[in-house]
Coordinates of N, CA and C in Angstrom, one line a residue:
Chain H
X558 N 5.9 144.6 35.9 CA 4.5 144.6 35.4 C 4.3 145.8 34.4
X559 N 3.7 145.5 33.3 CA 3.5 146.5 32.3 C 2.5 147.5 32.8
X560 N 2.7 148.8 32.4 CA 1.8 149.8 32.8 C 0.6 149.9 31.9
X561 N -0.2 151.0 32.1 CA -1.4 151.2 31.3 C -1.0 151.6 29.9
X562 N -1.5 150.9 28.9 CA -1.2 151.3 27.5 C -2.4 151.8 26.8
X563 N -2.2 152.8 26.0 CA -3.2 153.5 25.2 C -2.8 153.5 23.8
X564 N -3.8 153.2 22.9 CA -3.6 153.2 21.5 C -4.7 153.9 20.8
X565 N -4.5 154.6 19.7 CA -3.1 155.1 19.3 C -2.6 156.2 20.2
X566 N -1.4 156.6 20.1 CA -0.9 157.7 20.9 C -1.3 159.1 20.2
X567 N -1.4 159.1 18.9 CA -1.7 160.3 18.2 C -2.8 160.0 17.2
X568 N -3.7 160.9 17.0 CA -4.7 160.7 16.0 C -5.2 162.1 15.5
X569 N -5.4 162.1 14.2 CA -5.9 163.3 13.5 C -7.2 162.9 12.8
X570 N -8.3 163.6 13.1 CA -9.6 163.3 12.5 C -10.2 164.6 12.0
X571 N -11.2 164.4 11.2 CA -11.9 165.6 10.6 C -13.3 165.7 11.3
X572 N -13.7 167.0 11.4 CA -15.1 167.2 12.0 C -16.1 166.3 11.4
X573 N -17.0 165.8 12.2 CA -18.0 164.9 11.8 C -17.7 163.5 11.8
X574 N -16.4 163.1 11.8 CA -16.0 161.7 11.9 C -16.2 161.2 13.3
X575 N -16.0 159.9 13.5 CA -16.0 159.3 14.8 C -14.7 158.7 15.1
X576 N -14.4 158.4 16.3 CA -13.1 157.9 16.7 C -13.3 156.9 17.9
X577 N -12.4 155.9 17.9 CA -12.4 155.0 19.0 C -11.0 154.9 19.6
X578 N -10.9 155.1 20.9 CA -9.6 155.0 21.6 C -9.6 153.8 22.5
X579 N -8.4 153.2 22.6 CA -8.3 151.9 23.3 C -7.4 152.1 24.6
X580 N -7.7 151.3 25.6 CA -7.0 151.4 26.8 C -6.8 149.9 27.4
X581 N -5.6 149.5 27.6 CA -5.4 148.2 28.3 C -4.8 148.5 29.7
X582 N -5.6 148.1 30.7 CA -5.2 148.4 32.1 C -4.0 147.5 32.5
X583 N -3.5 147.8 33.7 CA -2.5 147.0 34.3 C -3.1 145.6 34.6
X584 N -2.3 144.6 34.4 CA -2.8 143.2 34.6 C -3.4 143.1 36.1
X585 N -4.6 142.6 36.2 CA -5.2 142.5 37.5 C -6.1 143.6 37.9
X586 N -6.0 144.7 37.2 CA -6.8 145.9 37.5 C -8.2 145.7 36.8
X587 N -9.2 146.0 37.5 CA -10.5 145.8 37.0 C -11.3 147.1 36.7
X588 N -10.8 148.2 37.2 CA -11.5 149.5 37.0 C -10.7 150.3 36.0
X589 N -11.4 150.9 35.1 CA -10.8 151.8 34.1 C -11.6 153.1 34.1
X590 N -10.9 154.2 34.2 CA -11.5 155.5 34.1 C -10.9 156.3 32.9
X591 N -11.7 157.2 32.4 CA -11.3 158.0 31.3 C -11.4 159.5 31.6
X592 N -10.4 160.3 31.2 CA -10.4 161.7 31.4 C -10.1 162.4 30.1
X593 N -10.6 163.6 30.0 CA -10.2 164.5 28.9 C -9.4 165.7 29.5
X594 N -8.3 166.0 28.8 CA -7.4 167.1 29.3 C -7.3 168.1 28.2
X595 N -7.7 169.3 28.5 CA -7.5 170.4 27.5 C -6.9 171.6 28.3
X596 N -6.2 172.5 27.5 CA -5.7 173.7 28.2 C -6.7 174.5 28.9
X597 N -7.9 174.6 28.3 CA -8.9 175.5 28.8 C -9.7 174.9 30.0
X598 N -10.1 173.7 29.9 CA -10.9 173.1 30.9 C -10.1 172.2 31.9
X599 N -8.9 171.9 31.6 CA -8.1 171.1 32.5 C -8.5 169.6 32.4
X600 N -8.4 168.9 33.5 CA -8.7 167.5 33.5 C -10.1 167.3 33.9
X601 N -10.9 166.6 33.0 CA -12.3 166.4 33.3 C -12.6 164.9 33.2
X602 N -13.4 164.4 34.2 CA -13.7 163.0 34.2 C -14.8 162.7 33.2
X603 N -14.6 161.6 32.4 CA -15.5 161.2 31.4 C -16.4 160.1 32.0
X604 N -15.8 158.9 32.3 CA -16.5 157.8 32.9 C -15.6 156.8 33.5
X605 N -16.2 155.9 34.3 CA -15.5 154.9 35.0 C -16.2 153.6 34.8
X606 N -15.4 152.5 34.5 CA -16.0 151.2 34.3 C -15.4 150.2 35.3
X607 N -16.2 149.3 35.7 CA -15.7 148.2 36.6 C -16.6 147.0 36.2
X608 N -15.9 145.9 36.0 CA -16.5 144.7 35.6 C -17.5 144.9 34.5
X609 N -17.1 145.6 33.5 CA -17.9 145.8 32.3 C -19.1 146.7 32.5
X610 N -19.3 147.3 33.6 CA -20.4 148.2 33.9 C -19.9 149.6 34.2
X611 N -20.6 150.5 33.6 CA -20.3 151.9 33.9 C -20.7 152.3 35.3
X612 N -19.8 152.7 36.1 CA -20.1 153.0 37.5 C -20.3 154.5 37.7
X613 N -19.7 155.3 36.9 CA -19.8 156.8 37.1 C -19.7 157.4 35.7
X614 N -20.3 158.6 35.6 CA -20.2 159.3 34.3 C -20.1 160.7 34.6
X615 N -19.2 161.4 33.8 CA -19.1 162.8 33.9 C -20.1 163.6 33.1
X616 N -19.9 164.9 33.1 CA -20.9 165.7 32.4 C -20.5 166.0 31.0
X617 N -20.6 165.0 30.1 CA -20.3 165.1 28.7 C -21.5 164.7 27.9
X618 N -21.6 165.2 26.7 CA -22.7 164.9 25.8 C -22.7 163.4 25.4
X619 N -23.8 162.9 25.0 CA -24.0 161.5 24.6 C -23.1 161.1 23.5
X620 N -22.4 162.0 22.8 CA -21.5 161.7 21.7 C -20.3 160.9 22.3
X621 N -20.1 161.0 23.6 CA -19.0 160.3 24.2 C -19.5 159.1 24.9
X622 N -19.0 158.0 24.5 CA -19.4 156.7 25.1 C -18.2 155.8 25.3
X623 N -18.5 154.8 26.1 CA -17.4 153.8 26.3 C -17.9 152.5 26.6
X624 N -17.0 151.6 26.8 CA -17.4 150.2 27.2 C -16.1 149.5 27.7
X625 N -16.4 148.4 28.4 CA -15.3 147.7 29.0 C -15.6 146.2 28.7
X626 N -14.5 145.5 28.3 CA -14.6 144.1 28.0 C -14.3 143.2 29.1
X627 N -14.6 141.9 28.9 CA -14.4 141.0 30.0 C -12.9 140.9 30.5
X628 N -12.0 141.2 29.7 CA -10.6 141.2 30.1 C -10.2 142.6 30.7
X629 N -11.1 143.4 31.0 CA -10.9 144.7 31.6 C -10.4 145.8 30.6
X630 N -10.1 145.4 29.4 CA -9.7 146.4 28.4 C -10.9 147.3 28.1
X631 N -10.6 148.6 27.8 CA -11.7 149.5 27.6 C -11.5 150.3 26.3
X632 N -12.6 150.7 25.8 CA -12.6 151.6 24.6 C -13.5 152.8 24.9
X633 N -13.2 153.9 24.4 CA -14.1 155.0 24.4 C -14.3 155.5 22.9
X634 N -15.5 156.0 22.7 CA -15.9 156.4 21.3 C -16.4 157.8 21.4
X635 N -16.0 158.6 20.4 CA -16.6 159.9 20.2 C -17.2 160.0 18.8
X636 N -18.4 160.2 18.7 CA -19.1 160.3 17.4 C -19.2 161.8 17.0
X637 N -19.4 162.0 15.8 CA -19.7 163.4 15.2 C -18.7 164.4 15.9
X638 N -17.4 164.2 15.6 CA -16.4 165.0 16.2 C -16.5 166.5 16.0
X639 N -16.2 167.2 17.0 CA -16.2 168.7 16.9 C -14.8 169.2 17.2
X640 N -14.5 170.4 16.7 CA -13.2 171.0 17.0 C -12.8 171.0 18.4
X641 N -13.8 171.2 19.3 CA -13.6 171.3 20.7 C -13.3 169.9 21.4
X642 N -13.4 168.9 20.6 CA -13.0 167.6 21.1 C -11.5 167.3 21.1
X643 N -10.8 168.2 20.4 CA -9.3 168.1 20.4 C -8.8 168.2 21.8
X644 N -8.1 167.1 22.2 CA -7.6 167.0 23.6 C -6.7 165.8 23.8
X645 N -6.1 165.8 25.0 CA -5.4 164.6 25.4 C -6.4 163.7 26.2
X646 N -6.6 162.5 25.8 CA -7.5 161.6 26.5 C -6.7 160.6 27.3
X647 N -6.9 160.6 28.5 CA -6.2 159.8 29.5 C -7.0 158.7 30.0
X648 N -6.4 157.5 30.1 CA -7.0 156.4 30.7 C -6.3 156.1 32.0
X649 N -7.0 155.6 33.0 CA -6.4 155.2 34.3 C -7.0 153.9 34.8
X650 N -6.2 153.1 35.3 CA -6.7 151.8 35.8 C -6.4 151.7 37.3
X651 N -7.2 151.0 38.0 CA -7.0 150.7 39.4 C -7.6 149.3 39.8
X652 N -7.2 148.8 40.9 CA -7.6 147.5 41.3 C -9.1 147.3 41.3
X653 N -9.8 148.3 41.9 CA -11.3 148.2 42.0 C -11.9 149.6 41.9
X654 N -13.2 149.6 41.9 CA -13.9 150.9 41.7 C -13.7 151.8 43.0
X655 N -13.8 153.1 42.8 CA -13.6 154.0 43.9 C -12.3 154.7 43.8
X656 N -12.4 155.9 43.1 CA -11.2 156.6 42.7 C -10.5 157.2 43.9
X657 N -11.2 157.3 45.0 CA -10.5 157.7 46.2 C -9.8 156.6 47.0
X658 N -10.4 155.5 46.9 CA -9.9 154.4 47.7 C -8.7 153.7 47.1
X659 N -8.6 153.6 45.8 CA -7.6 152.8 45.1 C -6.8 153.7 44.2
X660 N -5.5 153.5 44.3 CA -4.6 154.4 43.5 C -4.9 154.1 42.0
X661 N -4.9 155.2 41.3 CA -5.1 155.1 39.8 C -3.8 155.3 39.1
X662 N -3.6 154.4 38.1 CA -2.3 154.5 37.3 C -2.7 154.9 36.0
X663 N -2.1 156.0 35.5 CA -2.4 156.6 34.3 C -1.6 156.1 33.1
X664 N -2.2 156.0 31.9 CA -1.5 155.8 30.7 C -1.0 157.1 30.2
X665 N -0.2 157.0 29.1 CA 0.4 158.2 28.5 C -0.6 159.1 27.7
X666 N -1.7 158.5 27.4 CA -2.8 159.3 26.7 C -2.8 159.2 25.2
X667 N -3.9 159.5 24.7 CA -4.0 159.6 23.2 C -4.3 161.1 22.9
X668 N -3.4 161.6 22.0 CA -3.6 163.0 21.6 C -4.5 163.1 20.4
X669 N -5.7 163.6 20.5 CA -6.7 163.7 19.4 C -6.7 165.1 18.9
X670 N -6.5 165.2 17.6 CA -6.6 166.5 17.0 C -7.8 166.5 15.9
X671 N -8.7 167.4 16.0 CA -9.8 167.4 15.1 C -9.7 168.6 14.2
X672 N -9.7 168.4 12.9 CA -9.5 169.6 12.0 C -10.8 169.8 11.2
Chain Y
X658 N -21.0 169.2 46.4 CA -20.1 169.1 45.3 C -18.7 169.4 45.8
X659 N -17.7 168.8 45.1 CA -16.3 169.0 45.5 C -15.6 169.9 44.5
X660 N -14.7 170.6 44.9 CA -13.9 171.4 44.0 C -12.5 171.6 44.5
X661 N -11.6 172.0 43.7 CA -10.2 172.2 44.0 C -9.7 173.5 43.4
X662 N -9.0 174.3 44.1 CA -8.4 175.6 43.6 C -6.9 175.5 43.8
X663 N -6.2 175.6 42.7 CA -4.8 175.7 42.8 C -4.4 177.2 42.5
X664 N -3.7 177.8 43.5 CA -3.3 179.2 43.4 C -2.0 179.3 42.6
X665 N -2.1 180.0 41.5 CA -0.9 180.1 40.7 C -0.8 179.1 39.6
X666 N -1.0 179.5 38.3 CA -0.9 178.5 37.2 C 0.5 178.2 36.9
X667 N 1.4 179.1 37.3 CA 2.8 179.0 37.0 C 3.7 179.4 38.2
X668 N 4.5 178.6 38.6 CA 5.5 178.9 39.7 C 6.9 178.7 39.2
X669 N 7.7 179.6 39.5 CA 9.1 179.5 39.1 C 10.0 179.6 40.3
X670 N 10.9 178.6 40.5 CA 11.9 178.7 41.6 C 13.3 178.4 41.2
X671 N 14.2 178.8 41.9 CA 15.6 178.5 41.6 C 16.0 177.1 42.1
X672 N 16.9 176.5 41.5 CA 17.4 175.2 41.9 C 17.9 175.3 43.3
X673 N 17.4 174.3 44.2 CA 17.8 174.4 45.6 C 16.9 175.1 46.5
X674 N 16.0 175.9 45.9 CA 15.0 176.7 46.7 C 13.8 175.8 47.1
X675 N 13.1 176.4 48.1 CA 11.9 175.7 48.5 C 10.8 175.7 47.4
X676 N 10.1 174.6 47.3 CA 9.0 174.5 46.4 C 7.7 174.5 47.2
X677 N 6.8 175.4 46.9 CA 5.5 175.5 47.6 C 4.4 175.7 46.5
X678 N 3.6 174.7 46.4 CA 2.4 174.7 45.4 C 1.2 174.6 46.3
X679 N 0.3 175.6 46.0 CA -0.9 175.7 46.9 C -2.1 175.1 46.3
X680 N -2.9 174.5 47.2 CA -4.1 173.8 46.9 C -5.1 174.0 48.0
X681 N -6.3 174.5 47.6 CA -7.4 174.6 48.5 C -8.6 173.8 48.0
X682 N -9.3 173.1 48.9 CA -10.4 172.3 48.4 C -11.7 172.7 49.0
X683 N -12.7 172.2 48.4 CA -14.1 172.4 49.0 C -14.7 171.0 48.9
X684 N -15.2 170.6 50.1 CA -15.9 169.3 50.1 C -16.9 169.3 51.3
X685 N -18.1 168.8 51.0 CA -19.1 168.7 52.0 C -18.9 167.4 52.9
X686 N -18.1 166.5 52.5 CA -17.8 165.3 53.2 C -16.3 165.2 53.4
X687 N -15.9 164.3 54.3 CA -14.4 164.1 54.5 C -13.8 163.7 53.2
X688 N -12.7 164.4 52.8 CA -12.1 164.1 51.5 C -10.9 163.2 51.5
X689 N -10.7 162.6 50.4 CA -9.4 162.1 50.0 C -8.8 163.2 49.2
X690 N -7.5 163.4 49.4 CA -6.8 164.5 48.6 C -5.5 163.9 48.0
X691 N -5.2 164.4 46.9 CA -4.1 163.8 46.1 C -3.3 164.9 45.4
X692 N -2.0 164.6 45.2 CA -1.2 165.4 44.3 C -0.6 164.5 43.3
X693 N -0.8 164.9 42.0 CA -0.2 164.2 40.9 C 0.8 165.1 40.1
X694 N 1.7 164.4 39.4 CA 2.6 165.2 38.6 C 2.6 164.7 37.2
X695 N 2.7 165.6 36.2 CA 2.6 165.2 34.8 C 3.8 165.8 34.1
X696 N 4.7 164.9 33.6 CA 5.8 165.4 32.8 C 5.3 165.5 31.3
X697 N 6.0 166.2 30.5 CA 5.6 166.4 29.1 C 5.4 165.1 28.4
X698 N 4.3 165.0 27.7 CA 3.9 163.9 26.8 C 3.8 162.6 27.7
X699 N 3.4 162.7 28.9 CA 3.2 161.6 29.8 C 1.9 161.7 30.5
X700 N 1.5 160.6 31.1 CA 0.3 160.6 31.9 C 0.6 161.1 33.3
X701 N -0.4 161.0 34.2 CA -0.2 161.5 35.5 C 0.4 160.4 36.4
X702 N 1.2 160.9 37.4 CA 1.8 160.0 38.3 C 1.5 160.5 39.7
X703 N 1.1 159.6 40.6 CA 0.7 159.9 41.9 C 1.9 160.3 42.8
X704 N 1.9 161.5 43.4 CA 3.0 161.9 44.3 C 2.7 161.5 45.7
X705 N 1.5 161.8 46.1 CA 1.1 161.4 47.5 C -0.4 161.5 47.6
X706 N -0.9 161.0 48.8 CA -2.4 160.8 49.0 C -2.7 161.0 50.5
X707 N -3.7 161.8 50.8 CA -4.1 162.0 52.1 C -5.4 161.1 52.4
X708 N -5.3 160.3 53.4 CA -6.4 159.4 53.7 C -6.9 159.5 55.1
X709 N -6.5 160.5 55.8 CA -6.9 160.8 57.2 C -6.0 160.1 58.2
X710 N -5.1 159.3 57.8 CA -4.2 158.6 58.8 C -3.3 159.6 59.4
X711 N -2.8 160.5 58.7 CA -1.9 161.5 59.3 C -2.0 162.8 58.5
X712 N -1.9 163.9 59.1 CA -2.1 165.2 58.4 C -0.9 165.6 57.6
X713 N 0.3 165.1 57.9 CA 1.5 165.4 57.1 C 1.8 164.1 56.3
X714 N 1.7 164.2 55.0 CA 1.8 163.1 54.1 C 3.1 163.2 53.4
X715 N 3.9 162.2 53.4 CA 5.2 162.1 52.6 C 5.0 161.4 51.4
X716 N 5.5 161.9 50.3 CA 5.3 161.2 49.0 C 6.7 160.9 48.4
X717 N 6.6 160.7 47.1 CA 7.8 160.3 46.4 C 8.6 161.5 46.0
X718 N 9.9 161.3 45.6 CA 10.8 162.4 45.2 C 11.0 163.5 46.2
X719 N 10.8 163.3 47.4 CA 11.0 164.3 48.5 C 9.9 165.2 48.7
X720 N 8.8 165.0 48.1 CA 7.6 165.9 48.3 C 6.8 165.5 49.5
X721 N 6.2 166.5 50.1 CA 5.2 166.2 51.2 C 4.1 167.3 51.1
X722 N 3.0 166.9 51.8 CA 1.9 167.9 51.8 C 1.3 167.8 53.2
X723 N 0.7 168.9 53.7 CA 0.1 168.9 55.0 C -1.4 169.3 54.8
X724 N -2.2 168.4 55.4 CA -3.7 168.6 55.4 C -4.0 169.5 56.6
X725 N -4.7 170.7 56.2 CA -5.1 171.6 57.3 C -6.6 171.8 57.1
X726 N -7.4 171.1 57.9 CA -8.8 171.2 57.8 C -9.4 172.6 58.0
X727 N -8.8 173.3 59.0 CA -9.3 174.6 59.3 C -9.1 175.6 58.2
X728 N -8.1 175.4 57.3 CA -7.8 176.2 56.2 C -8.3 175.6 54.9
X729 N -8.8 174.4 55.0 CA -9.2 173.6 53.8 C -8.1 173.6 52.7
X730 N -6.9 173.4 53.2 CA -5.7 173.4 52.3 C -5.0 172.1 52.3
X731 N -4.2 171.9 51.3 CA -3.4 170.7 51.1 C -2.2 171.1 50.2
X732 N -1.4 172.0 50.8 CA -0.3 172.5 50.0 C 0.9 171.5 49.8
X733 N 1.5 171.5 48.7 CA 2.6 170.6 48.4 C 3.9 171.3 48.6
X734 N 4.9 170.7 49.2 CA 6.2 171.4 49.5 C 7.3 170.4 49.2
X735 N 8.5 171.0 48.9 CA 9.7 170.2 48.8 C 10.8 171.2 49.2
X736 N 11.7 170.7 50.1 CA 12.7 171.7 50.7 C 13.7 172.2 49.6
X737 N 14.0 171.4 48.7 CA 15.1 171.8 47.7 C 14.7 171.4 46.3
X738 N 14.5 172.3 45.5 CA 14.0 172.0 44.1 C 15.2 171.5 43.2
X739 N 14.9 170.5 42.4 CA 15.8 169.9 41.4 C 15.3 170.3 40.1
X740 N 16.2 170.3 39.1 CA 15.8 170.6 37.7 C 14.8 169.6 37.3
X741 N 14.9 168.3 37.7 CA 14.0 167.3 37.3 C 12.6 167.4 37.9
X742 N 12.4 168.4 38.8 CA 11.0 168.6 39.3 C 10.2 169.5 38.4
X743 N 10.8 170.0 37.3 CA 10.0 170.8 36.4 C 8.9 170.0 35.7
X744 N 7.7 170.3 35.9 CA 6.6 169.6 35.4 C 5.3 170.3 35.8
X745 N 4.2 169.7 35.5 CA 2.9 170.2 35.9 C 2.3 169.4 37.0
X746 N 1.8 170.1 38.0 CA 1.3 169.4 39.2 C -0.2 169.7 39.4
X747 N -0.9 168.6 39.7 CA -2.3 168.7 39.9 C -2.7 168.2 41.3
X748 N -3.6 169.0 41.9 CA -4.2 168.6 43.2 C -5.6 168.1 42.8
X749 N -6.0 167.0 43.5 CA -7.3 166.4 43.2 C -8.0 166.0 44.5
X750 N -9.3 166.0 44.5 CA -10.1 165.6 45.6 C -11.2 164.5 45.3
X751 N -11.4 163.6 46.2 CA -12.5 162.6 46.0 C -13.1 162.5 47.4
X752 N -14.3 162.0 47.4 CA -15.0 161.8 48.7 C -14.3 160.7 49.5
X753 N -14.5 160.7 50.8 CA -13.9 159.7 51.7 C -14.4 158.4 51.4
X754 N -15.7 158.3 50.9 CA -16.2 157.0 50.6 C -15.5 156.4 49.4
X755 N -14.9 157.3 48.6 CA -14.1 156.8 47.5 C -15.0 156.6 46.3
X756 N -16.3 156.8 46.4 CA -17.2 156.5 45.3 C -17.4 157.6 44.3
X757 N -16.9 158.8 44.6 CA -17.1 159.9 43.6 C -15.8 160.0 42.8
X758 N -16.0 160.5 41.6 CA -14.8 160.6 40.7 C -13.9 161.7 41.2
X759 N -12.6 161.6 40.8 CA -11.6 162.6 41.2 C -12.0 163.9 40.5
X760 N -11.9 165.0 41.3 CA -12.0 166.3 40.7 C -10.7 167.0 40.8
X761 N -10.2 167.4 39.7 CA -8.8 168.0 39.6 C -8.8 169.5 39.6
X762 N -7.8 170.1 40.1 CA -7.5 171.5 40.0 C -7.0 171.7 38.6
X763 N -6.8 173.0 38.2 CA -6.4 173.4 36.9 C -4.9 173.1 36.6
X764 N -4.2 172.9 37.7 CA -2.8 172.6 37.5 C -1.9 173.8 37.8
X765 N -0.6 173.5 38.2 CA 0.4 174.5 38.4 C 1.7 174.0 37.7
X766 N 2.1 174.8 36.8 CA 3.4 174.5 36.1 C 4.5 175.0 36.9
X767 N 5.4 174.1 37.2 CA 6.6 174.4 38.0 C 7.8 174.5 37.1
X768 N 8.5 175.6 37.1 CA 9.7 175.8 36.4 C 10.9 175.9 37.4
X769 N 12.0 175.3 37.1 CA 13.1 175.3 38.0 C 14.3 176.0 37.2
X770 N 14.8 177.0 37.8 CA 15.9 177.8 37.1 C 17.2 177.4 37.7
X771 N 18.1 177.2 36.8 CA 19.5 176.8 37.3 C 20.2 178.0 37.9

C-alpha cells in the first residue's frame, strides 16, 4: 500500500507570495492532519480534516488555511508568506478522526524556504 | 491543556549501550502517549503508543516505554543501541478521548558512537 505522499518536496518562495502544498493520504484513510516543524518551535499542529470538514485547528494566523477534497486528498495554503513561515510542513493521514485513537502515518514533508 | 517535556535535546550513547530518552507529560485527563522517530529528510514514524492497556509498552526496533502515572513519565528505552538508531525522537500526548490534537515535545536527537 502506498504511503502518504506530499508534493512538492521542496519549494522556495519570496516574501509576500502565496503557496499551496498538497497531500495524498494512504488509500482508505479519511483523516488528514497538517503540522509545521521548525527548529525553534518544534512540531506544531495546524489543522485536521475529516470528510472534507475541518475538525480541529491549531493556533496559527488566518494566513494558513486548508481544505480536503472528496477523495480525502488535502491541500494547505499559506498567503502573504513571511520569513518565519520557512519550515518543514508535514502531512499525516489516519483511518478516522481522533489523533489519539487512530495511528497517524506521516508523509516525508514539504520543505518551504521563504526568502 | 496538555504538554510534553523531553529532557535533553541531545543524547549521545555508545553502540551497544542502553538508550534512555526521557519524557514527562502534563494532562488533566487520561492521556494517550506516543513516541515517534524521525530520520533525516523523512517524516515521523510511530515507535509505540500507550493506550492504558498495559503500563509497559513494546514497540518496533526493540524499543519500549513504561507509563508511570505517579511520575507523569513515559521514558523510552532500548537495551542495546545500534548505529541505525541515530535519529530524532519525539514524545507526544493526546487526550484519552482521542479528540484533541497531538502535542509534541521538542525532540531529542540521539547520536550513537561506534
